[in-house]
């Protein structure tokens, strides 16, 4: 294996003596040349030593380990009961996406013959076999947690999920009426016989496989009835008593097949490959190409078949044969299937069974100038940068107010905005439309390839265009994932630029559930950077160096690796050195190798990761100075933070990028450098809180095993990051009299 690449920072600085500053911060004699940003060999000659094989944890198995952590929250009796129910639904939804994308991708690579050994050293077929085994174990455990733990506890609290045979006569009578009026009209039974081929089974749809017999001929027949996704997954038979929709359908099959004898029915569910492959280079119009691919997605090959464990062998054999699916891809489970429906059941108005209510307040930097109505965002930003931490800081009184005030302000001339995901009734989109209709120049970059939001984003794009916004779709071959907003305002004889750079989407609903960071600023350097970047996204600019931004795909990986190498130089010179990273996922081999090199040099490295992690910490001689933690809870940890000790003057960045190949090579991503010392200290302190041994978290071992640390040696519950931050915000508001 070749040595770790050692790229320089995006721009070479000129020190006072006229020499060249190397990427490690070491002045070199005048005339020293750096070729393609390489670090000179004499700086760290030991970098030529190869790192050991097997140093990367497998990505897919790490993802399954993340979902196991979600499952542990559902299994934890300390988690409020309806929150446990919600975590069961999240687990089910996560597994759906895992099969639709990751398993589907593995199968595609195997089928097309482009399968390559992964960074962990495993062949795709080996990974697939491991996935089938491990996912089967986790899904069985998931079903057991629901059936044996959560379901009885819900019943004890007066919330019952029962089967048809458990209903009273009065409840069945009520559902008979409901079936005839609201369910029967939307059902379509599809027979399978020589005149009726086996029907197409759409991905993630719940279905009933029905076996009927003709009383005259005695012949058995198979039919399929789709469970309508437009109806509630669990129907209320009486107050607080629910029954699965498929049970109600199963009790009325005679009405769908009059004159036939219904012998049996079984629920089943198919997961299909739903990852998109848009050939942008050959597409005359990316919007039309994507719409065509979305139509094709519906017919992706199956990758998983879930069936009730009581299914008749004859029916199962027919499904396996007709769907052309392997035995390994069949998952027999206790009913009811499709526990994503538990999201609806968890939405009970039972505060005693939920996390304590928390209402976000206005961010501190904005509240200082708060009026009787909304804070004047522009006035605040003329005084200082404002660091936002959602959901602890309100999205509506910060980012949303920023754009709404920009739309209404007659002095605002232009708004430029990226949209990756947003809500169905988005005030962000409404503000952009209002701005365009008021005559302002509005540029919106809508990423129509945002996975599973493609159709919604196409709709938003057209709605924005109709309102007079300039809508663009980014660069060919790259997704635009950066979270940027730029407002240009006339102030006297000059123009002032106001900007927002965030880690999360402009989505008011998820901003109450996702933990994210954002920086609101009127700093001229950030404004100039965003102007340059938007020009690149909408035009033909080839700018690749920025003032306070690191931008993928050209400069972000190089900039981070360079700074990691700088920490090695600081450490060897006896100056303060550290690397602290908080991300959703970290799998990029170049960055992981840079962290290994830092650890080998003695630099302390902390990694706080929510999901996938390829880093193998605590390996003697390789990573004994690396610690990896994971935190899960009521909010989805979604922010990305990068802290470098920098010899005692810490450098801190936040932004949209995870440490994955797709983020660093196939997306437009942006990190912004945080300038305010107090804000830098706050972000470094946040990571220290998450990494502390006094904090509840999962610790990653060198073998890839995650161990939950939830209680101290005396059995006392450790503090939780999110609860700590909630209490901190409450104390802050009380002390401020708000």
PDB file of N, CA, C and O in Angstrom, residues 474-500:
ATOM      1  N   UNK A 474     -27.026  23.039  -9.999  1.00  0.00           N
ATOM      2  CA  UNK A 474     -25.668  22.705  -9.607  1.00  0.00           C
ATOM      3  C   UNK A 474     -24.801  22.299 -10.773  1.00  0.00           C
ATOM      4  O   UNK A 474     -25.078  22.603 -11.932  1.00  0.00           O
ATOM      5  N   UNK A 475     -23.729  21.572 -10.452  1.00  0.00           N
ATOM      6  CA  UNK A 475     -22.724  21.197 -11.428  1.00  0.00           C
ATOM      7  C   UNK A 475     -22.903  19.751 -11.865  1.00  0.00           C
ATOM      8  O   UNK A 475     -23.240  18.883 -11.049  1.00  0.00           O
ATOM      9  N   UNK A 476     -22.659  19.478 -13.112  1.00  0.00           N
ATOM     10  CA  UNK A 476     -22.784  18.125 -13.641  1.00  0.00           C
ATOM     11  C   UNK A 476     -21.832  17.196 -12.902  1.00  0.00           C
ATOM     12  O   UNK A 476     -20.655  17.497 -12.718  1.00  0.00           O
ATOM     13  N   UNK A 477     -22.369  16.069 -12.455  1.00  0.00           N
ATOM     14  CA  UNK A 477     -21.550  15.066 -11.777  1.00  0.00           C
ATOM     15  C   UNK A 477     -21.374  15.295 -10.295  1.00  0.00           C
ATOM     16  O   UNK A 477     -20.778  14.459  -9.607  1.00  0.00           O
ATOM     17  N   UNK A 478     -21.884  16.413  -9.761  1.00  0.00           N
ATOM     18  CA  UNK A 478     -21.707  16.728  -8.342  1.00  0.00           C
ATOM     19  C   UNK A 478     -23.053  17.072  -7.717  1.00  0.00           C
ATOM     20  O   UNK A 478     -23.852  17.794  -8.305  1.00  0.00           O
ATOM     21  N   UNK A 479     -23.289  16.566  -6.519  1.00  0.00           N
ATOM     22  CA  UNK A 479     -24.428  17.016  -5.736  1.00  0.00           C
ATOM     23  C   UNK A 479     -24.014  18.261  -4.959  1.00  0.00           C
ATOM     24  O   UNK A 479     -22.893  18.350  -4.470  1.00  0.00           O
ATOM     25  N   UNK A 480     -24.926  19.191  -4.843  1.00  0.00           N
ATOM     26  CA  UNK A 480     -24.661  20.378  -4.034  1.00  0.00           C
ATOM     27  C   UNK A 480     -25.272  20.150  -2.658  1.00  0.00           C
ATOM     28  O   UNK A 480     -26.486  20.234  -2.481  1.00  0.00           O
ATOM     29  N   UNK A 481     -24.414  19.844  -1.701  1.00  0.00           N
ATOM     30  CA  UNK A 481     -24.847  19.467  -0.357  1.00  0.00           C
ATOM     31  C   UNK A 481     -24.576  20.581   0.655  1.00  0.00           C
ATOM     32  O   UNK A 481     -25.040  20.509   1.790  1.00  0.00           O
ATOM     33  N   UNK A 482     -23.820  21.620   0.262  1.00  0.00           N
ATOM     34  CA  UNK A 482     -23.487  22.701   1.189  1.00  0.00           C
ATOM     35  C   UNK A 482     -24.750  23.474   1.574  1.00  0.00           C
ATOM     36  O   UNK A 482     -25.714  23.539   0.820  1.00  0.00           O
ATOM     37  N   UNK A 483     -24.723  24.037   2.785  1.00  0.00           N
ATOM     38  CA  UNK A 483     -25.886  24.745   3.335  1.00  0.00           C
ATOM     39  C   UNK A 483     -25.539  26.228   3.423  1.00  0.00           C
ATOM     40  O   UNK A 483     -24.918  26.688   4.384  1.00  0.00           O
ATOM     41  N   UNK A 484     -25.939  26.985   2.400  1.00  0.00           N
ATOM     42  CA  UNK A 484     -25.483  28.363   2.263  1.00  0.00           C
ATOM     43  C   UNK A 484     -26.643  29.298   1.954  1.00  0.00           C
ATOM     44  O   UNK A 484     -27.551  28.950   1.188  1.00  0.00           O
ATOM     45  N   UNK A 485     -26.559  30.485   2.536  1.00  0.00           N
ATOM     46  CA  UNK A 485     -27.510  31.538   2.213  1.00  0.00           C
ATOM     47  C   UNK A 485     -26.756  32.862   2.204  1.00  0.00           C
ATOM     48  O   UNK A 485     -25.967  33.136   3.114  1.00  0.00           O
ATOM     49  N   UNK A 486     -26.998  33.671   1.185  1.00  0.00           N
ATOM     50  CA  UNK A 486     -26.306  34.954   1.037  1.00  0.00           C
ATOM     51  C   UNK A 486     -27.331  36.040   0.718  1.00  0.00           C
ATOM     52  O   UNK A 486     -28.152  35.877  -0.184  1.00  0.00           O
ATOM     53  N   UNK A 487     -27.262  37.121   1.478  1.00  0.00           N
ATOM     54  CA  UNK A 487     -28.163  38.256   1.281  1.00  0.00           C
ATOM     55  C   UNK A 487     -27.315  39.494   0.984  1.00  0.00           C
ATOM     56  O   UNK A 487     -26.370  39.795   1.730  1.00  0.00           O
ATOM     57  N   UNK A 488     -27.643  40.206  -0.076  1.00  0.00           N
ATOM     58  CA  UNK A 488     -26.935  41.444  -0.449  1.00  0.00           C
ATOM     59  C   UNK A 488     -27.861  42.618  -0.167  1.00  0.00           C
ATOM     60  O   UNK A 488     -28.978  42.689  -0.690  1.00  0.00           O
ATOM     61  N   UNK A 489     -27.379  43.555   0.669  1.00  0.00           N
ATOM     62  CA  UNK A 489     -28.226  44.659   1.142  1.00  0.00           C
ATOM     63  C   UNK A 489     -27.553  46.004   0.871  1.00  0.00           C
ATOM     64  O   UNK A 489     -26.361  46.169   1.118  1.00  0.00           O
ATOM     65  N   UNK A 490     -28.337  46.930   0.364  1.00  0.00           N
ATOM     66  CA  UNK A 490     -27.844  48.287   0.143  1.00  0.00           C
ATOM     67  C   UNK A 490     -27.867  49.047   1.459  1.00  0.00           C
ATOM     68  O   UNK A 490     -28.904  49.179   2.112  1.00  0.00           O
ATOM     69  N   UNK A 491     -26.700  49.546   1.886  1.00  0.00           N
ATOM     70  CA  UNK A 491     -26.610  50.309   3.125  1.00  0.00           C
ATOM     71  C   UNK A 491     -25.837  51.592   2.835  1.00  0.00           C
ATOM     72  O   UNK A 491     -24.605  51.596   2.763  1.00  0.00           O
ATOM     73  N   UNK A 492     -26.579  52.669   2.619  1.00  0.00           N
ATOM     74  CA  UNK A 492     -25.975  53.935   2.230  1.00  0.00           C
ATOM     75  C   UNK A 492     -25.380  53.835   0.839  1.00  0.00           C
ATOM     76  O   UNK A 492     -26.040  53.431  -0.116  1.00  0.00           O
ATOM     77  N   UNK A 493     -24.092  54.183   0.727  1.00  0.00           N
ATOM     78  CA  UNK A 493     -23.428  54.145  -0.567  1.00  0.00           C
ATOM     79  C   UNK A 493     -22.771  52.804  -0.861  1.00  0.00           C
ATOM     80  O   UNK A 493     -22.157  52.638  -1.906  1.00  0.00           O
ATOM     81  N   UNK A 494     -22.874  51.870   0.085  1.00  0.00           N
ATOM     82  CA  UNK A 494     -22.177  50.588  -0.084  1.00  0.00           C
ATOM     83  C   UNK A 494     -23.158  49.422  -0.035  1.00  0.00           C
ATOM     84  O   UNK A 494     -24.311  49.556   0.390  1.00  0.00           O
ATOM     85  N   UNK A 495     -22.654  48.278  -0.482  1.00  0.00           N
ATOM     86  CA  UNK A 495     -23.395  47.023  -0.367  1.00  0.00           C
ATOM     87  C   UNK A 495     -22.764  46.192   0.747  1.00  0.00           C
ATOM     88  O   UNK A 495     -21.547  46.073   0.825  1.00  0.00           O
ATOM     89  N   UNK A 496     -23.608  45.640   1.599  1.00  0.00           N
ATOM     90  CA  UNK A 496     -23.122  44.752   2.644  1.00  0.00           C
ATOM     91  C   UNK A 496     -23.714  43.363   2.407  1.00  0.00           C
ATOM     92  O   UNK A 496     -24.901  43.230   2.081  1.00  0.00           O
ATOM     93  N   UNK A 497     -22.862  42.333   2.573  1.00  0.00           N
ATOM     94  CA  UNK A 497     -23.310  40.952   2.388  1.00  0.00           C
ATOM     95  C   UNK A 497     -23.485  40.280   3.750  1.00  0.00           C
ATOM     96  O   UNK A 497     -22.606  40.353   4.609  1.00  0.00           O
ATOM     97  N   UNK A 498     -24.615  39.629   3.906  1.00  0.00           N
ATOM     98  CA  UNK A 498     -24.926  38.857   5.111  1.00  0.00           C
ATOM     99  C   UNK A 498     -25.022  37.388   4.703  1.00  0.00           C
ATOM    100  O   UNK A 498     -25.568  37.059   3.636  1.00  0.00           O
ATOM    101  N   UNK A 499     -24.514  36.513   5.554  1.00  0.00           N
ATOM    102  CA  UNK A 499     -24.412  35.112   5.143  1.00  0.00           C
ATOM    103  C   UNK A 499     -24.812  34.165   6.265  1.00  0.00           C
ATOM    104  O   UNK A 499     -24.709  34.494   7.460  1.00  0.00           O
ATOM    105  N   UNK A 500     -25.253  33.007   5.862  1.00  0.00           N
ATOM    106  CA  UNK A 500     -25.464  31.885   6.781  1.00  0.00           C
ATOM    107  C   UNK A 500     -24.786  30.666   6.177  1.00  0.00           C
ATOM    108  O   UNK A 500     -24.996  30.338   5.004  1.00  0.00           O
TER     109      UNK A 500
END
